[in-house]
């Protein structure tokens, strides 16, 4: 079996910033409440031009450039999103054209906030089994388009963005060491966005046909999702560590889904990791759904703090309810790319 190494990374967030102070003008909330309950201070909002395709293209181009590969050599694109631009074709197929990755197979994957870690598992399997050599894995969401900005229970949490990595086949001792994927559909009603049902009717307004289309918003039972996530983040992270044949003491970094600082802290505690070994950026971006883990990874890689041989735990949870984790050993290629995006 070959290893699937992360050799490139990239990220994109929209320019428009929505601060907690802005939200104080929109709903009955306060900066103090939001920071103490979630850790979020501001988030980015997709402008009209920031489609899922456009954001994915920006992040992917960076990842491809860091990896130093020709887009024509990409064998597969897996794009994790629950906010695709169209029902068909897949946003991954549109992205393929933007990138000039003409040889690639391409498809979207929907696992909500767990989507990127799911997609990383899919991409790495194709490399480990020898089917493909170069895989682009992207996580992008524009969830703020589906947020009711009069609902203080959800509108404070989410932001938009995209992150991407290039996976490449290697014989070196690095790359994706383990994957854990999970889902419990019995919790589906705790976090969802209604839309077109498979019978062609709009599913939220009774007898409505497409002409009756009305805006659809995310619905969330925050307390249920919170309880679930505190349990599952730690459990699934530990399962991935065991599956990789490692011990907790072997883990150098936690790269968690950015939903709530209290949830992240609980996971870090289960892994026995201090805060300075946990990548946190939700104060700046909020919860960017499928983009949150790859954005963290891109920032961590650019910071120069990831050294060759370090073991990273990536872990996420989301609608489904779903969860996913992965242990990744950072490689020589990652260290070589240090500082690529910013300080050269
Ligand atoms: O990727 C997965 C996406 N979803 C999540 O990660 C959500 C996970 N859940 C959470 O992060 C938390 O449950 C929330 C941040 C959503 C809520 O925090 P909480 O500590 O669970 O608060 P709560 O829902 O128990 O509400 C406590 C109080 C309530 O008032 P009363 O009934 O005690 O008077 C709420 O009405 O806080 C009130 N409240 C707010 N107050 C100010 C709820 N939202 C707000 C708000 N500002 N934005």
CSV table of C-alpha atoms and ligand atoms in Angstrom, one decimal:
chain,number,residue,atom,x,y,z
A,1,UNK,CA,0.0,0.0,0.0
A,2,UNK,CA,1.3,3.5,-0.8
A,3,UNK,CA,0.8,6.5,1.4
A,4,UNK,CA,-1.3,9.5,0.6
A,5,UNK,CA,0.7,12.6,1.6
A,6,UNK,CA,-0.6,16.1,1.9
A,7,UNK,CA,1.7,18.1,-0.4
A,8,UNK,CA,-0.4,21.2,-1.1
A,9,UNK,CA,-2.9,23.4,0.8
A,10,UNK,CA,-4.9,26.5,0.2
A,11,UNK,CA,-7.8,28.5,1.6
A,12,UNK,CA,-10.1,31.4,0.8
A,13,UNK,CA,-12.5,33.5,2.9
A,14,UNK,CA,-14.7,36.3,1.6
A,15,UNK,CA,-13.7,39.9,2.3
A,16,UNK,CA,-16.9,41.0,4.1
A,17,UNK,CA,-16.6,40.8,7.9
A,18,UNK,CA,-19.7,40.5,10.1
A,19,UNK,CA,-18.7,41.3,13.7
A,20,UNK,CA,-20.6,40.5,17.0
A,21,UNK,CA,-21.2,44.2,17.2
A,22,UNK,CA,-23.0,44.1,13.8
A,23,UNK,CA,-25.1,41.2,15.1
A,24,UNK,CA,-26.1,43.2,18.2
A,25,UNK,CA,-27.8,45.5,15.7
A,26,UNK,CA,-29.7,42.7,14.1
A,27,UNK,CA,-30.9,40.4,16.9
A,28,UNK,CA,-31.1,40.4,20.7
A,29,UNK,CA,-27.6,39.3,21.5
A,30,UNK,CA,-24.3,40.6,22.9
A,31,UNK,CA,-20.7,40.3,22.1
A,32,UNK,CA,-20.2,39.1,25.6
A,33,UNK,CA,-22.8,36.3,25.2
A,34,UNK,CA,-21.4,35.2,21.8
A,35,UNK,CA,-17.8,35.2,22.9
A,36,UNK,CA,-18.4,33.4,26.3
A,37,UNK,CA,-20.7,30.8,24.8
A,38,UNK,CA,-19.0,30.1,21.5
A,39,UNK,CA,-15.6,31.9,21.2
A,40,UNK,CA,-16.6,33.6,17.9
A,41,UNK,CA,-15.9,37.3,17.4
A,42,UNK,CA,-16.4,37.7,13.7
A,43,UNK,CA,-17.2,35.7,10.6
A,44,UNK,CA,-17.0,36.2,6.8
A,45,UNK,CA,-20.0,36.5,4.5
A,46,UNK,CA,-19.9,35.4,0.9
A,47,UNK,CA,-20.6,38.2,-1.6
A,48,UNK,CA,-22.7,37.5,-4.7
A,49,UNK,CA,-19.5,36.6,-6.6
A,50,UNK,CA,-18.3,34.2,-3.8
A,51,UNK,CA,-20.1,31.2,-5.2
A,52,UNK,CA,-19.1,27.8,-4.0
A,53,UNK,CA,-17.3,27.3,-7.3
A,54,UNK,CA,-15.5,30.7,-7.1
A,55,UNK,CA,-14.3,30.1,-3.5
A,56,UNK,CA,-13.3,26.5,-4.3
A,57,UNK,CA,-11.3,27.7,-7.3
A,58,UNK,CA,-9.3,30.2,-5.2
A,59,UNK,CA,-8.5,27.7,-2.5
A,60,UNK,CA,-7.7,24.9,-5.0
A,61,UNK,CA,-5.4,27.0,-7.1
A,62,UNK,CA,-3.3,27.8,-4.0
A,63,UNK,CA,-3.2,24.1,-3.1
A,64,UNK,CA,-2.1,23.1,-6.6
A,65,UNK,CA,0.6,25.8,-6.6
A,66,UNK,CA,2.0,24.7,-3.2
A,67,UNK,CA,2.1,21.1,-4.4
A,68,UNK,CA,3.8,22.2,-7.6
A,69,UNK,CA,1.8,19.9,-9.8
A,70,UNK,CA,0.2,20.5,-13.2
A,71,UNK,CA,-3.6,20.5,-12.9
A,72,UNK,CA,-3.7,18.1,-15.9
A,73,UNK,CA,-2.0,15.5,-13.6
A,74,UNK,CA,-4.9,15.5,-11.1
A,75,UNK,CA,-6.7,12.2,-11.2
A,76,UNK,CA,-9.6,12.9,-9.0
A,77,UNK,CA,-11.4,15.9,-7.4
A,78,UNK,CA,-13.6,15.3,-4.4
A,79,UNK,CA,-15.5,18.5,-3.3
A,80,UNK,CA,-17.3,18.4,0.0
A,81,UNK,CA,-20.2,20.8,0.2
A,82,UNK,CA,-23.8,21.1,1.2
A,83,UNK,CA,-24.2,24.4,-0.7
A,84,UNK,CA,-23.5,23.4,-4.3
A,85,UNK,CA,-24.0,26.0,-7.0
A,86,UNK,CA,-26.4,23.7,-9.0
A,87,UNK,CA,-28.3,20.5,-8.5
A,88,UNK,CA,-26.3,19.2,-11.5
A,89,UNK,CA,-23.7,19.0,-12.6
A,90,UNK,CA,-21.6,18.7,-9.5
A,91,UNK,CA,-19.6,21.7,-8.4
A,92,UNK,CA,-16.5,19.5,-8.7
A,93,UNK,CA,-17.1,19.1,-12.4
A,94,UNK,CA,-17.3,22.9,-12.8
A,95,UNK,CA,-14.2,23.3,-10.7
A,96,UNK,CA,-12.4,20.8,-12.9
A,97,UNK,CA,-12.9,23.1,-15.9
A,98,UNK,CA,-11.8,26.2,-14.0
A,99,UNK,CA,-8.6,24.5,-12.9
A,100,UNK,CA,-7.9,22.8,-16.3
A,101,UNK,CA,-7.8,19.4,-14.6
A,102,UNK,CA,-9.2,17.8,-17.7
A,103,UNK,CA,-8.1,14.2,-16.9
A,104,UNK,CA,-9.7,14.2,-13.5
A,105,UNK,CA,-12.8,12.3,-12.3
A,106,UNK,CA,-14.9,14.7,-10.2
A,107,UNK,CA,-17.8,14.5,-7.8
A,108,UNK,CA,-19.3,16.3,-4.8
A,109,UNK,CA,-19.7,14.7,-1.4
A,110,UNK,CA,-22.3,15.8,1.1
A,111,UNK,CA,-21.6,15.2,4.8
A,112,UNK,CA,-22.2,18.8,6.1
A,113,UNK,CA,-19.5,20.0,8.5
A,114,UNK,CA,-17.9,16.5,8.5
A,115,UNK,CA,-17.6,16.7,4.7
A,116,UNK,CA,-13.9,17.6,4.3
A,117,UNK,CA,-12.7,14.8,6.6
A,118,UNK,CA,-15.0,12.4,4.8
A,119,UNK,CA,-13.6,13.5,1.5
A,120,UNK,CA,-10.0,13.2,2.8
A,121,UNK,CA,-10.9,9.5,3.6
A,122,UNK,CA,-12.3,8.9,0.1
A,123,UNK,CA,-9.3,10.6,-1.6
A,124,UNK,CA,-6.7,8.8,0.4
A,125,UNK,CA,-8.3,5.4,-0.2
A,126,UNK,CA,-7.9,5.9,-4.0
A,127,UNK,CA,-4.2,6.6,-3.5
A,128,UNK,CA,-3.5,3.9,-0.9
A,129,UNK,CA,-5.1,1.2,-3.2
A,130,UNK,CA,-3.0,2.4,-6.1
A,131,UNK,CA,-5.9,3.6,-8.3
A,132,UNK,CA,-4.8,7.3,-8.4
A,133,UNK,CA,-1.6,9.3,-7.7
A,134,UNK,CA,-2.9,12.9,-7.4
A,135,UNK,CA,-6.1,13.8,-5.7
A,136,UNK,CA,-7.6,17.3,-4.9
A,137,UNK,CA,-9.8,17.4,-1.8
A,138,UNK,CA,-11.8,20.5,-1.3
A,139,UNK,CA,-14.2,21.6,1.5
A,140,UNK,CA,-16.4,24.6,0.7
A,141,UNK,CA,-19.6,26.0,2.1
A,142,UNK,CA,-21.7,29.2,1.9
A,143,UNK,CA,-24.1,28.5,4.7
A,144,UNK,CA,-24.8,32.1,5.5
A,145,UNK,CA,-27.1,32.1,2.4
A,146,UNK,CA,-29.3,29.7,4.3
A,147,UNK,CA,-29.2,31.5,7.6
A,148,UNK,CA,-32.2,33.3,9.0
A,149,UNK,CA,-30.6,36.5,10.3
A,150,UNK,CA,-33.5,37.0,12.7
A,151,UNK,CA,-32.8,33.7,14.5
A,152,UNK,CA,-30.2,34.4,17.1
A,153,UNK,CA,-29.7,30.7,17.8
A,154,UNK,CA,-28.0,30.1,14.4
A,155,UNK,CA,-27.1,33.5,12.9
A,156,UNK,CA,-24.2,34.1,15.3
A,157,UNK,CA,-22.4,30.8,14.5
A,158,UNK,CA,-21.8,30.5,10.8
A,159,UNK,CA,-19.4,32.0,8.2
A,160,UNK,CA,-18.4,31.1,4.6
A,161,UNK,CA,-15.1,29.9,3.0
A,162,UNK,CA,-13.2,27.2,1.3
A,163,UNK,CA,-10.1,25.1,2.0
A,164,UNK,CA,-8.3,22.5,-0.2
A,165,UNK,CA,-5.5,20.0,-0.1
A,166,UNK,CA,-3.6,18.1,-2.7
A,167,UNK,CA,-2.9,14.4,-1.8
A,168,UNK,CA,-0.1,12.6,-3.6
A,169,UNK,CA,1.1,9.0,-3.6
A,170,UNK,CA,4.4,8.5,-1.8
A,171,UNK,CA,6.5,5.6,-0.3
A,172,UNK,CA,7.7,7.9,2.5
A,173,UNK,CA,6.4,7.4,6.0
A,174,UNK,CA,3.9,10.3,6.0
A,175,UNK,CA,0.3,11.1,5.0
A,176,UNK,CA,-3.1,9.9,6.1
A,177,UNK,CA,-2.6,7.1,8.7
A,178,UNK,CA,-6.2,6.4,9.6
A,179,UNK,CA,-9.8,7.4,9.0
A,180,UNK,CA,-12.9,7.0,11.0
A,181,UNK,CA,-16.3,7.9,9.5
A,182,UNK,CA,-19.7,7.8,11.3
A,183,UNK,CA,-23.3,8.8,10.9
A,184,UNK,CA,-26.5,8.5,13.0
A,185,UNK,CA,-29.5,9.5,10.9
A,186,UNK,CA,-31.8,9.3,13.9
A,187,UNK,CA,-30.4,12.8,14.8
A,188,UNK,CA,-31.2,14.3,11.4
A,189,UNK,CA,-34.0,16.5,12.7
A,190,UNK,CA,-31.6,18.4,15.0
A,191,UNK,CA,-29.8,20.2,12.2
A,192,UNK,CA,-31.1,20.6,8.6
A,193,UNK,CA,-32.0,22.8,5.7
A,194,UNK,CA,-35.1,21.9,3.8
A,195,UNK,CA,-35.0,22.1,0.0
A,196,UNK,CA,-36.3,20.4,-3.0
A,197,UNK,CA,-37.5,16.9,-2.3
A,198,UNK,CA,-36.7,14.0,-4.6
A,199,UNK,CA,-40.3,14.2,-5.9
A,200,UNK,CA,-39.6,17.6,-7.4
A,201,UNK,CA,-41.7,19.4,-4.8
A,202,UNK,CA,-40.5,21.9,-2.4
A,203,UNK,CA,-40.5,20.1,0.9
A,204,UNK,CA,-41.2,22.8,3.4
A,205,UNK,CA,-44.5,24.3,2.3
A,206,UNK,CA,-47.0,21.4,2.1
A,207,UNK,CA,-48.4,21.1,-1.4
A,208,UNK,CA,-46.1,23.7,-3.0
A,209,UNK,CA,-44.7,23.3,-6.5
A,210,UNK,CA,-41.5,24.9,-7.6
A,211,UNK,CA,-43.4,28.1,-8.5
A,212,UNK,CA,-44.2,28.5,-4.8
A,213,UNK,CA,-40.5,28.4,-3.9
A,214,UNK,CA,-39.8,30.4,-0.8
A,215,UNK,CA,-36.5,30.9,0.9
A,216,UNK,CA,-35.3,28.1,3.1
A,217,UNK,CA,-33.3,28.4,6.2
A,218,UNK,CA,-31.2,26.3,8.5
A,219,UNK,CA,-33.0,24.8,11.5
A,220,UNK,CA,-31.0,23.7,14.5
A,221,UNK,CA,-31.6,22.3,18.0
A,222,UNK,CA,-28.4,23.8,19.4
A,223,UNK,CA,-28.5,21.9,22.8
A,224,UNK,CA,-28.9,18.5,21.1
A,225,UNK,CA,-26.0,19.2,18.7
A,226,UNK,CA,-23.9,20.5,21.5
A,227,UNK,CA,-24.3,17.3,23.6
A,228,UNK,CA,-23.7,15.1,20.7
A,229,UNK,CA,-20.6,16.9,19.6
A,230,UNK,CA,-18.9,17.0,23.0
A,231,UNK,CA,-19.2,13.2,23.2
A,232,UNK,CA,-18.4,12.3,19.6
A,233,UNK,CA,-15.4,14.7,18.9
A,234,UNK,CA,-13.3,13.1,21.7
A,235,UNK,CA,-14.5,9.5,21.0
A,236,UNK,CA,-13.9,9.6,17.3
A,237,UNK,CA,-10.5,11.4,17.7
A,238,UNK,CA,-9.3,8.7,20.1
A,239,UNK,CA,-10.6,6.0,17.7
A,240,UNK,CA,-8.5,7.4,14.8
A,241,UNK,CA,-5.4,7.5,17.1
A,242,UNK,CA,-5.9,3.9,18.0
A,243,UNK,CA,-6.5,2.9,14.4
A,244,UNK,CA,-3.3,4.6,13.4
A,245,UNK,CA,-1.5,2.4,15.9
A,246,UNK,CA,-0.5,5.4,18.0
A,247,UNK,CA,-0.9,6.5,21.6
A,248,UNK,CA,-2.3,9.8,22.8
A,249,UNK,CA,1.2,11.0,23.7
A,250,UNK,CA,2.2,10.6,20.0
A,251,UNK,CA,-0.3,13.4,18.9
A,252,UNK,CA,1.3,16.8,18.2
A,253,UNK,CA,-1.7,18.8,16.9
A,254,UNK,CA,-5.5,18.8,17.0
A,255,UNK,CA,-7.1,20.3,13.9
A,256,UNK,CA,-10.8,20.4,14.9
A,257,UNK,CA,-13.9,21.5,13.2
A,258,UNK,CA,-14.6,25.1,14.4
A,259,UNK,CA,-18.1,25.1,15.8
A,260,UNK,CA,-17.7,26.2,19.4
A,261,UNK,CA,-14.7,26.8,21.6
A,262,UNK,CA,-16.3,24.8,24.4
A,263,UNK,CA,-16.7,21.8,22.1
A,264,UNK,CA,-13.0,22.1,20.9
A,265,UNK,CA,-11.8,22.4,24.5
A,266,UNK,CA,-13.7,19.2,25.5
A,267,UNK,CA,-12.0,17.3,22.6
A,268,UNK,CA,-8.6,18.7,23.5
A,269,UNK,CA,-9.1,17.5,27.1
A,270,UNK,CA,-10.0,14.0,25.9
A,271,UNK,CA,-6.7,13.9,23.9
A,272,UNK,CA,-4.7,15.4,26.8
A,273,UNK,CA,-3.5,18.3,24.6
A,274,UNK,CA,-2.8,21.8,25.8
A,275,UNK,CA,-4.5,24.8,24.0
A,276,UNK,CA,-1.2,25.7,22.2
A,277,UNK,CA,-1.4,22.4,20.3
A,278,UNK,CA,-5.0,23.0,19.1
A,279,UNK,CA,-5.6,25.1,16.0
A,280,UNK,CA,-8.3,27.6,16.7
A,281,UNK,CA,-9.6,30.3,14.3
A,282,UNK,CA,-13.3,30.4,14.9
A,283,UNK,CA,-12.8,33.8,16.6
A,284,UNK,CA,-12.1,35.1,13.1
A,285,UNK,CA,-14.2,32.9,10.8
A,286,UNK,CA,-17.0,31.2,12.9
A,287,UNK,CA,-18.2,27.9,11.7
A,288,UNK,CA,-17.5,27.5,8.0
A,289,UNK,CA,-18.9,24.0,7.8
A,290,UNK,CA,-16.9,21.8,5.3
A,291,UNK,CA,-14.3,24.5,5.0
A,292,UNK,CA,-13.4,24.7,8.6
A,293,UNK,CA,-10.9,21.9,8.9
A,294,UNK,CA,-9.0,22.6,5.6
A,295,UNK,CA,-8.8,26.3,6.4
A,296,UNK,CA,-7.3,25.4,9.8
A,297,UNK,CA,-4.9,23.0,8.1
A,298,UNK,CA,-3.8,25.7,5.6
A,299,UNK,CA,-3.2,28.2,8.3
A,300,UNK,CA,-1.3,25.8,10.4
A,301,UNK,CA,0.9,24.7,7.5
A,302,UNK,CA,1.6,28.4,6.6
A,303,UNK,CA,2.5,29.2,10.2
A,304,UNK,CA,5.5,26.9,10.0
A,305,UNK,CA,4.4,25.2,13.2
A,306,UNK,CA,3.9,21.8,11.5
A,307,UNK,CA,7.2,19.9,11.5
A,308,UNK,CA,8.2,16.8,9.6
A,309,UNK,CA,7.0,13.7,11.4
A,310,UNK,CA,4.4,15.4,13.5
A,311,UNK,CA,1.1,13.6,14.0
A,312,UNK,CA,-2.1,15.6,13.5
A,313,UNK,CA,-5.6,14.6,14.4
A,314,UNK,CA,-8.3,16.1,12.2
A,315,UNK,CA,-11.8,15.7,13.6
A,316,UNK,CA,-15.3,17.1,12.6
A,317,UNK,CA,-19.0,16.6,13.3
A,318,UNK,CA,-22.1,18.0,11.8
A,319,UNK,CA,-25.6,17.4,10.3
A,320,UNK,CA,-26.5,13.8,9.7
A,321,UNK,CA,-25.7,13.7,12.5
A,322,UNK,CA,-22.3,12.8,11.2
A,323,UNK,CA,-18.7,12.6,12.4
A,324,UNK,CA,-15.3,11.9,11.0
A,325,UNK,CA,-11.7,11.9,12.1
A,326,UNK,CA,-8.3,11.2,10.6
A,327,UNK,CA,-4.7,11.0,11.7
A,328,UNK,CA,-2.2,12.6,9.3
A,329,UNK,CA,1.6,12.4,9.6
A,330,UNK,CA,3.0,15.7,8.3
A,331,UNK,CA,5.8,15.1,5.8
A,332,UNK,CA,8.9,16.6,4.3
A,333,UNK,CA,6.9,18.1,1.5
A,334,UNK,CA,4.7,20.0,4.0
A,335,UNK,CA,7.8,21.6,5.7
A,336,UNK,CA,9.3,22.6,2.4
A,337,UNK,CA,6.1,24.6,1.6
A,338,UNK,CA,6.3,26.5,4.9
A,339,UNK,CA,5.3,30.2,4.7
A,340,UNK,CA,4.2,29.9,1.1
A,341,UNK,CA,1.2,32.0,1.3
A,342,UNK,CA,2.4,34.9,3.4
A,343,UNK,CA,5.9,35.6,4.6
A,344,UNK,CA,7.7,33.7,1.8
B,1,LIG,O1,-21.3,22.2,12.8
B,1,LIG,C1,-22.4,22.0,13.7
B,1,LIG,C2,-23.2,23.2,13.9
B,1,LIG,N1,-23.9,23.4,15.1
B,1,LIG,C3,-23.3,23.5,16.3
B,1,LIG,O2,-22.1,23.3,16.5
B,1,LIG,C4,-24.2,23.9,17.5
B,1,LIG,C5,-23.7,23.4,18.8
B,1,LIG,N2,-24.4,24.1,19.9
B,1,LIG,C6,-23.9,25.2,20.4
B,1,LIG,O3,-22.8,25.6,20.1
B,1,LIG,C7,-24.6,25.9,21.5
B,1,LIG,O4,-25.7,25.0,21.9
B,1,LIG,C8,-25.2,27.3,21.2
B,1,LIG,C9,-24.0,28.2,21.0
B,1,LIG,C10,-26.0,27.2,19.9
B,1,LIG,C11,-26.1,27.8,22.3
B,1,LIG,O5,-25.3,27.8,23.5
B,1,LIG,P1,-25.9,27.2,24.9
B,1,LIG,O6,-25.0,27.5,25.9
B,1,LIG,O7,-26.3,25.8,24.6
B,1,LIG,O8,-27.2,28.1,25.1
B,1,LIG,P2,-28.7,27.7,25.2
B,1,LIG,O9,-29.2,27.3,23.8
B,1,LIG,O10,-28.9,26.7,26.3
B,1,LIG,O11,-29.4,29.1,25.6
B,1,LIG,C12,-29.1,29.7,26.9
B,1,LIG,C13,-29.8,31.0,26.9
B,1,LIG,C14,-31.3,30.9,26.5
B,1,LIG,O12,-32.0,31.8,27.3
B,1,LIG,P3,-32.8,31.4,28.6
B,1,LIG,O13,-33.8,30.4,28.1
B,1,LIG,O14,-31.8,30.8,29.6
B,1,LIG,O15,-33.4,32.6,29.1
B,1,LIG,C15,-31.3,31.4,25.1
B,1,LIG,O16,-32.5,31.9,24.7
B,1,LIG,O17,-29.2,31.9,26.0
B,1,LIG,C16,-30.2,32.4,25.1
B,1,LIG,N3,-29.6,32.6,23.8
B,1,LIG,C17,-29.0,33.8,23.5
B,1,LIG,N4,-28.8,34.9,24.2
B,1,LIG,C18,-28.1,35.9,23.5
B,1,LIG,C19,-29.6,31.8,22.8
B,1,LIG,N5,-28.9,32.4,21.7
B,1,LIG,C20,-28.5,33.6,22.2
B,1,LIG,C21,-27.8,34.6,21.6
B,1,LIG,N6,-27.6,35.8,22.3
B,1,LIG,N7,-27.3,34.6,20.3
